[in-house]
XYZ file of C-alpha atoms in Angstrom:
437
model
C -59.388 89.999 15.031
C -61.420 91.089 11.798
C -59.988 88.809 7.993
C -58.677 90.266 5.860
C -59.172 90.558 2.587
C -56.972 88.774 -0.418
C -55.748 91.752 -2.755
C -54.856 91.162 -6.718
C -50.865 89.827 -6.118
C -51.598 88.178 -2.794
C -54.315 86.151 -4.615
C -52.058 86.008 -7.787
C -48.824 85.159 -6.165
C -51.656 81.956 -5.081
C -52.813 80.802 -7.842
C -48.964 80.846 -9.611
C -48.923 78.435 -6.230
C -51.675 76.500 -7.152
C -50.630 75.843 -10.503
C -46.912 74.977 -9.331
C -48.670 73.158 -7.617
C -50.713 71.064 -9.909
C -47.877 70.865 -12.290
C -46.198 68.936 -9.393
C -49.132 66.221 -8.328
C -48.904 65.840 -12.313
C -44.413 64.964 -12.715
C -44.361 63.504 -9.499
C -43.815 59.967 -8.927
C -46.247 57.043 -9.904
C -46.350 53.505 -8.213
C -45.916 51.248 -10.483
C -48.200 50.157 -12.784
C -50.610 47.012 -11.925
C -50.856 44.196 -14.553
C -53.789 42.711 -14.956
C -56.076 41.572 -17.390
C -59.420 42.728 -16.272
C -62.438 44.547 -18.865
C -63.805 47.348 -17.154
C -66.365 49.621 -18.712
C -67.007 53.035 -17.975
C -70.601 54.521 -18.965
C -70.665 57.594 -19.954
C -68.568 60.160 -21.459
C -68.659 62.742 -19.048
C -66.490 64.971 -17.199
C -67.125 62.034 -14.332
C -66.563 59.378 -16.651
C -62.964 60.762 -18.691
C -61.634 60.935 -14.944
C -61.725 57.557 -14.176
C -60.346 56.867 -17.863
C -57.745 58.941 -17.061
C -57.301 57.137 -13.707
C -57.572 53.558 -14.425
C -55.050 54.170 -17.595
C -53.014 55.829 -15.396
C -52.968 52.494 -12.503
C -53.416 50.507 -14.651
C -50.900 48.478 -17.194
C -52.647 45.645 -19.911
C -56.891 46.715 -18.803
C -59.556 46.059 -21.248
C -60.896 50.283 -20.646
C -63.751 51.619 -22.689
C -65.440 54.259 -22.359
C -68.929 54.015 -23.843
C -71.085 56.797 -24.969
C -72.428 58.524 -27.764
C -72.115 62.137 -27.475
C -69.406 63.685 -30.202
C -69.072 66.772 -27.915
C -67.844 67.001 -24.098
C -69.543 70.138 -22.301
C -68.146 72.034 -19.399
C -70.695 72.580 -17.849
C -69.947 74.971 -14.772
C -70.324 77.728 -17.899
C -73.555 77.522 -19.116
C -74.823 79.868 -16.061
C -71.651 81.867 -17.647
C -73.175 81.578 -20.776
C -76.021 82.747 -19.505
C -74.397 85.853 -17.816
C -73.070 87.385 -21.217
C -69.774 86.874 -19.442
C -68.998 84.267 -21.814
C -69.806 83.462 -25.870
C -71.683 80.320 -26.519
C -68.122 78.557 -27.854
C -67.035 78.633 -24.637
C -68.537 75.819 -22.944
C -68.088 73.666 -26.369
C -65.592 70.867 -26.944
C -65.052 67.512 -28.175
C -65.400 63.884 -26.102
C -62.595 62.721 -28.320
C -59.629 65.293 -26.722
C -60.631 64.388 -23.739
C -60.131 60.208 -24.213
C -56.854 58.278 -22.209
C -54.717 56.522 -24.694
C -55.273 52.922 -24.967
C -58.519 53.654 -23.851
C -61.746 52.360 -25.953
C -64.511 54.941 -26.850
C -67.656 53.228 -28.645
C -70.276 56.352 -29.568
C -73.090 54.381 -28.893
C -75.757 54.777 -25.814
C -75.667 52.130 -23.274
C -79.886 51.385 -23.560
C -79.498 48.641 -20.642
C -77.579 47.082 -17.581
C -77.300 44.066 -16.999
C -75.883 43.141 -13.493
C -75.978 40.347 -13.147
C -75.446 39.190 -16.974
C -72.144 41.376 -15.797
C -73.021 43.562 -19.263
C -73.753 45.516 -20.644
C -76.305 46.517 -24.400
C -75.639 49.562 -26.582
C -78.578 50.968 -28.954
C -77.202 49.576 -31.580
C -77.117 45.544 -29.758
C -74.549 45.122 -29.243
C -73.178 43.893 -26.265
C -70.134 45.107 -23.969
C -69.013 42.331 -20.746
C -67.177 43.388 -18.322
C -65.156 42.442 -15.080
C -66.138 46.051 -13.220
C -68.191 48.143 -14.676
C -68.580 52.085 -13.561
C -71.807 54.024 -14.039
C -71.039 57.204 -14.625
C -74.510 58.754 -16.920
C -74.990 61.072 -15.176
C -78.832 62.414 -15.749
C -81.967 63.334 -17.274
C -83.084 66.856 -17.788
C -86.953 66.078 -17.647
C -88.584 69.114 -19.293
C -91.531 66.625 -20.006
C -92.563 66.265 -16.531
C -93.948 69.748 -16.279
C -97.049 69.893 -17.908
C -96.837 72.410 -21.271
C -92.815 73.467 -21.469
C -91.733 73.735 -24.328
C -88.613 73.368 -25.660
C -88.134 74.714 -28.999
C -90.048 77.556 -26.711
C -86.684 78.507 -25.458
C -85.726 81.712 -25.474
C -88.734 82.672 -26.910
C -92.417 84.588 -24.769
C -90.060 85.091 -21.697
C -89.038 81.571 -21.191
C -85.767 80.420 -19.983
C -83.428 77.461 -18.796
C -79.482 78.242 -18.470
C -79.564 74.071 -18.334
C -80.926 72.867 -21.806
C -77.678 73.849 -23.546
C -74.953 76.635 -24.236
C -77.211 77.355 -27.399
C -80.442 77.588 -24.700
C -78.202 79.143 -22.341
C -77.532 82.107 -24.591
C -81.235 82.533 -25.813
C -81.629 83.401 -22.807
C -79.354 85.569 -21.631
C -80.574 87.162 -24.672
C -84.056 87.716 -22.483
C -82.210 88.663 -20.066
C -80.884 91.592 -21.670
C -83.950 92.776 -23.048
C -85.906 92.603 -19.490
C -82.720 94.190 -17.777
C -83.819 97.195 -20.359
C -87.429 97.232 -19.109
C -88.442 95.809 -15.887
C -91.512 93.364 -15.307
C -91.746 90.537 -13.074
C -89.158 87.022 -12.776
C -89.695 83.993 -11.893
C -86.990 81.746 -11.125
C -87.784 78.415 -9.278
C -85.050 74.593 -8.153
C -87.808 71.218 -9.242
C -88.053 69.554 -6.238
C -85.767 66.765 -7.714
C -81.774 65.809 -6.514
C -80.116 68.795 -9.642
C -77.194 69.307 -10.509
C -76.126 72.163 -9.047
C -78.853 73.503 -6.303
C -76.928 77.196 -6.583
C -77.048 77.929 -9.997
C -81.174 78.796 -9.368
C -79.914 80.984 -7.223
C -76.870 82.661 -8.794
C -79.204 83.714 -11.752
C -81.239 85.402 -9.948
C -78.906 87.911 -7.991
C -77.569 88.578 -11.619
C -81.333 89.503 -12.470
C -81.072 91.907 -10.108
C -77.650 92.810 -10.585
C -78.308 94.208 -14.184
C -81.543 95.090 -13.727
C -80.188 97.325 -10.631
C -76.508 98.272 -13.534
C -79.547 99.474 -16.151
C -81.563 101.370 -13.774
C -84.436 99.794 -13.976
C -84.186 97.796 -10.429
C -87.887 100.321 -9.133
C -89.765 98.644 -12.795
C -88.793 95.179 -11.429
C -90.331 92.648 -9.139
C -88.443 89.871 -8.805
C -89.533 86.384 -7.259
C -87.564 83.360 -6.009
C -89.560 80.062 -5.915
C -88.030 78.573 -3.369
C -88.761 74.404 -3.459
C -88.534 73.910 0.342
C -88.929 75.745 3.214
C -85.520 76.629 2.690
C -83.067 78.429 0.564
C -80.189 75.553 0.708
C -78.919 72.532 1.339
C -77.017 74.137 4.296
C -78.770 76.235 7.052
C -76.060 78.561 7.034
C -75.489 79.203 3.393
C -79.478 80.023 3.616
C -79.836 82.000 6.021
C -76.686 84.325 4.554
C -78.753 83.711 0.808
C -81.797 84.698 2.649
C -80.623 88.026 4.748
C -79.194 89.156 0.577
C -82.083 88.548 -0.687
C -83.848 90.332 1.757
C -81.904 93.534 1.598
C -81.890 93.297 -3.061
C -85.992 92.898 -2.597
C -86.460 89.173 -3.851
C -89.323 87.638 -2.619
C -89.091 83.843 -1.171
C -92.205 82.325 -1.529
C -90.945 78.493 -0.203
C -92.436 74.986 -0.155
C -93.650 76.019 -4.073
C -93.074 73.634 -6.984
C -93.808 73.980 -10.833
C -96.325 71.606 -12.007
C -97.065 73.198 -14.878
C -96.069 76.648 -17.688
C -98.019 79.334 -20.413
C -95.003 79.731 -22.353
C -98.715 81.292 -24.602
C -99.971 83.302 -21.537
C -96.610 83.852 -19.567
C -98.188 82.018 -16.615
C -96.705 79.020 -14.118
C -98.318 76.671 -11.877
C -97.177 75.627 -8.722
C -97.689 73.475 -6.469
C -98.301 74.414 -2.908
C -99.298 73.087 0.361
C -102.806 75.073 -0.160
C -102.731 73.489 -3.967
C -102.083 75.422 -6.924
C -100.807 78.860 -7.745
C -99.854 81.179 -10.804
C -97.941 84.076 -10.865
C -97.642 85.623 -14.405
C -94.342 86.489 -15.550
C -92.807 88.653 -18.819
C -89.341 86.128 -17.780
C -88.640 83.240 -15.836
C -85.736 80.478 -16.043
C -87.324 77.504 -15.727
C -84.973 74.489 -14.460
C -86.616 71.467 -14.992
C -86.484 67.445 -11.755
C -83.717 65.948 -12.667
C -83.059 62.185 -12.983
C -80.961 59.231 -13.979
C -81.430 58.534 -17.850
C -83.910 55.585 -18.606
C -81.280 52.847 -18.551
C -79.680 53.577 -15.520
C -84.277 54.190 -13.719
C -85.184 50.394 -15.449
C -82.120 48.237 -14.730
C -81.496 46.043 -11.238
C -79.323 48.985 -10.125
C -81.537 52.150 -8.935
C -82.508 52.439 -5.118
C -85.351 50.467 -3.968
C -86.393 52.451 -1.304
C -86.131 55.736 0.069
C -85.435 58.937 -0.878
C -83.275 57.634 -3.740
C -85.661 55.886 -5.156
C -88.046 57.615 -6.793
C -86.047 59.069 -9.146
C -83.703 55.986 -10.385
C -80.197 57.576 -8.520
C -77.791 54.166 -8.416
C -78.212 53.065 -5.108
C -73.849 53.320 -4.055
C -72.275 53.937 -0.623
C -72.085 56.992 0.142
C -68.402 56.629 1.223
C -66.657 54.752 -1.249
C -69.633 54.593 -3.953
C -69.712 50.343 -4.430
C -72.613 49.348 -5.680
C -74.298 47.766 -2.019
C -75.781 45.020 -3.619
C -73.244 44.703 -6.861
C -69.728 44.503 -5.555
C -68.736 44.791 -8.912
C -70.139 48.336 -9.865
C -69.591 51.844 -8.391
C -71.151 54.683 -9.674
C -69.637 58.473 -10.124
C -70.708 61.901 -10.429
C -74.374 62.769 -10.536
C -76.233 59.611 -10.854
C -74.873 58.313 -8.020
C -77.311 58.523 -5.512
C -75.056 60.239 -2.604
C -76.978 63.079 -0.360
C -74.080 65.150 -2.053
C -72.422 65.630 -5.339
C -73.636 66.564 -8.653
C -71.519 69.384 -9.467
C -68.015 68.730 -10.886
C -65.723 69.576 -7.684
C -67.553 66.696 -6.088
C -65.917 64.313 -9.446
C -63.114 65.932 -8.916
C -63.230 64.182 -5.171
C -65.246 60.910 -5.624
C -63.200 59.770 -9.064
C -60.312 59.237 -6.946
C -61.547 57.152 -4.502
C -63.930 55.031 -7.177
C -60.576 54.673 -9.484
C -58.368 53.332 -5.721
C -60.992 50.654 -4.427
C -61.711 49.361 -7.883
C -58.207 49.055 -8.076
C -57.453 47.358 -4.653
C -60.289 44.882 -5.483
C -57.966 43.918 -9.058
C -54.246 43.744 -7.083
C -56.119 42.168 -3.845
C -54.127 45.928 -1.338
C -56.731 47.179 0.152
C -57.860 49.837 0.672
C -58.966 52.565 2.859
C -59.551 56.250 0.808
C -63.327 57.087 0.819
C -65.363 60.393 -0.156
C -65.944 62.555 2.371
C -69.606 64.143 0.662
C -66.965 67.571 -0.509
C -68.466 70.367 -3.381
C -67.878 73.069 -4.466
C -70.535 76.257 -5.067
C -68.946 79.485 -6.660
C -72.060 81.234 -5.581
C -72.411 84.364 -7.768
C -74.292 87.150 -5.793
C -73.304 90.474 -8.646
C -71.615 90.539 -11.147
C -67.689 90.313 -9.849
C -68.652 89.402 -6.713
C -69.498 85.629 -5.458
C -69.151 83.506 -2.467
C -66.470 80.142 -2.266
C -69.582 77.607 -0.661
C -67.954 74.613 -0.158
C -69.207 71.574 2.319
C -69.201 68.460 2.669
C -72.077 65.091 3.691
C -72.998 66.344 7.383
C -72.542 70.371 6.360
C -69.966 71.588 7.712
C -67.967 74.303 5.938
C -64.831 73.301 4.558
C -62.897 76.028 2.812
C -60.334 75.391 0.460
C -58.711 78.465 1.419
C -59.333 79.126 5.081
C -57.369 82.562 6.192
C -57.317 84.091 3.073
C -60.994 82.657 1.689
C -63.603 83.543 3.738
C -66.737 80.561 2.442
C -70.195 84.117 2.932
C -68.260 86.725 1.602
C -68.387 88.303 -1.282
C -65.463 88.514 -3.035
C -63.170 89.735 -6.152
C -61.098 86.987 -5.582
C -64.120 84.117 -5.256
C -65.566 85.385 -8.266
C -62.339 85.339 -10.791
C -62.021 81.503 -9.674
C -65.231 80.822 -11.593
C -65.280 82.184 -14.331
C -61.530 81.991 -15.115
C -60.147 79.814 -12.918
C -61.902 77.274 -12.488
C -61.820 75.955 -16.409
C -58.076 74.816 -17.395
C -58.297 73.704 -13.195
C -62.037 71.167 -14.598
C -59.352 69.785 -17.670
C -56.771 68.261 -15.740
C -59.270 66.680 -13.579
C -60.636 64.795 -17.523
C -56.908 64.271 -18.212
C -56.392 62.509 -14.315
C -54.276 65.276 -12.957
C -56.427 67.513 -11.062
């Protein structure tokens, strides 16, 4: 039976139903709060830290919950690609951390400089020590631009050098470069790092967006688009990788496999890639640089990271992939980008990870066990052209996990998935930060 696409009226009806479901979830009768004097420190007040704080505050009565982060601004990072696509303004992603801190949770505006899990404390940059009974590591990750020889973050937005991950300003500067490139053509170079990274679909999205702008402005024939994959695939889920390969072939996007950006010469506009046969230089008129991503230095230099295996080199926290509890320190959990698990560096992952961590932490306090587990669910609204996207959802085993089976086919380019990415996801994200989604 052929797949039936959804029309606009039906989608709006479903959206209304989804909103009602969210409201119901927010107003349902909750179990009585658990009384406790536990000291809980949450290191990091990004999406993961705020979500965990909100959920803990709703479940516990009397706990001392301390959220530690020096950042004043909060960034809706899934929106960076939309800024760099010219779809949203830079302020679309900017709010403040303070507005999401739950009542009764203390916000310490400092950076965690040291983790001491043996001593059950963290030390902030001002030298103050914060003791805990339970620790949730939610620091996010570090964009390691310095690992690319010749890279200077100050040059983003000039000499054809873009980088959508850097900041809202960097995403906007990258959009201006893309728009200029789409008006004249030339060679565009795209890539992803060999490390784990947040939203691994973003490099592919931006490649598709660039191709679409060139086509819309009548300059596709004047441009060469080259995507450099860090290994022998375009996406970690084989069926999605093959779909992207087919779309790239259809749209004349060249692919190089097993190439990792090693150095860049912004003045000469040359990117150097490490490849199995030796270094390869590519000239460019426009490039989207995505740096290696690693755990923040304070985490990497602590006892918390994996000691061996694929997650050790970059400092990801050693946790059980199911309950996100630390393998060696039973009162420590990790949520979000910093967690050393095979999948899960997206906001959608946080939405599913945070309840699991809170369930287990509350179980530790109450003595009532829980069977709550995180199965690796993550989501990538993979934009394939302006106005179209594929809603790709999957788990640890690379199984596709569609949220709307029979309505939204995960490997079809649909306007519905585009609307979800550009309109529906941010309100859901805000609800998540407040512990209601």
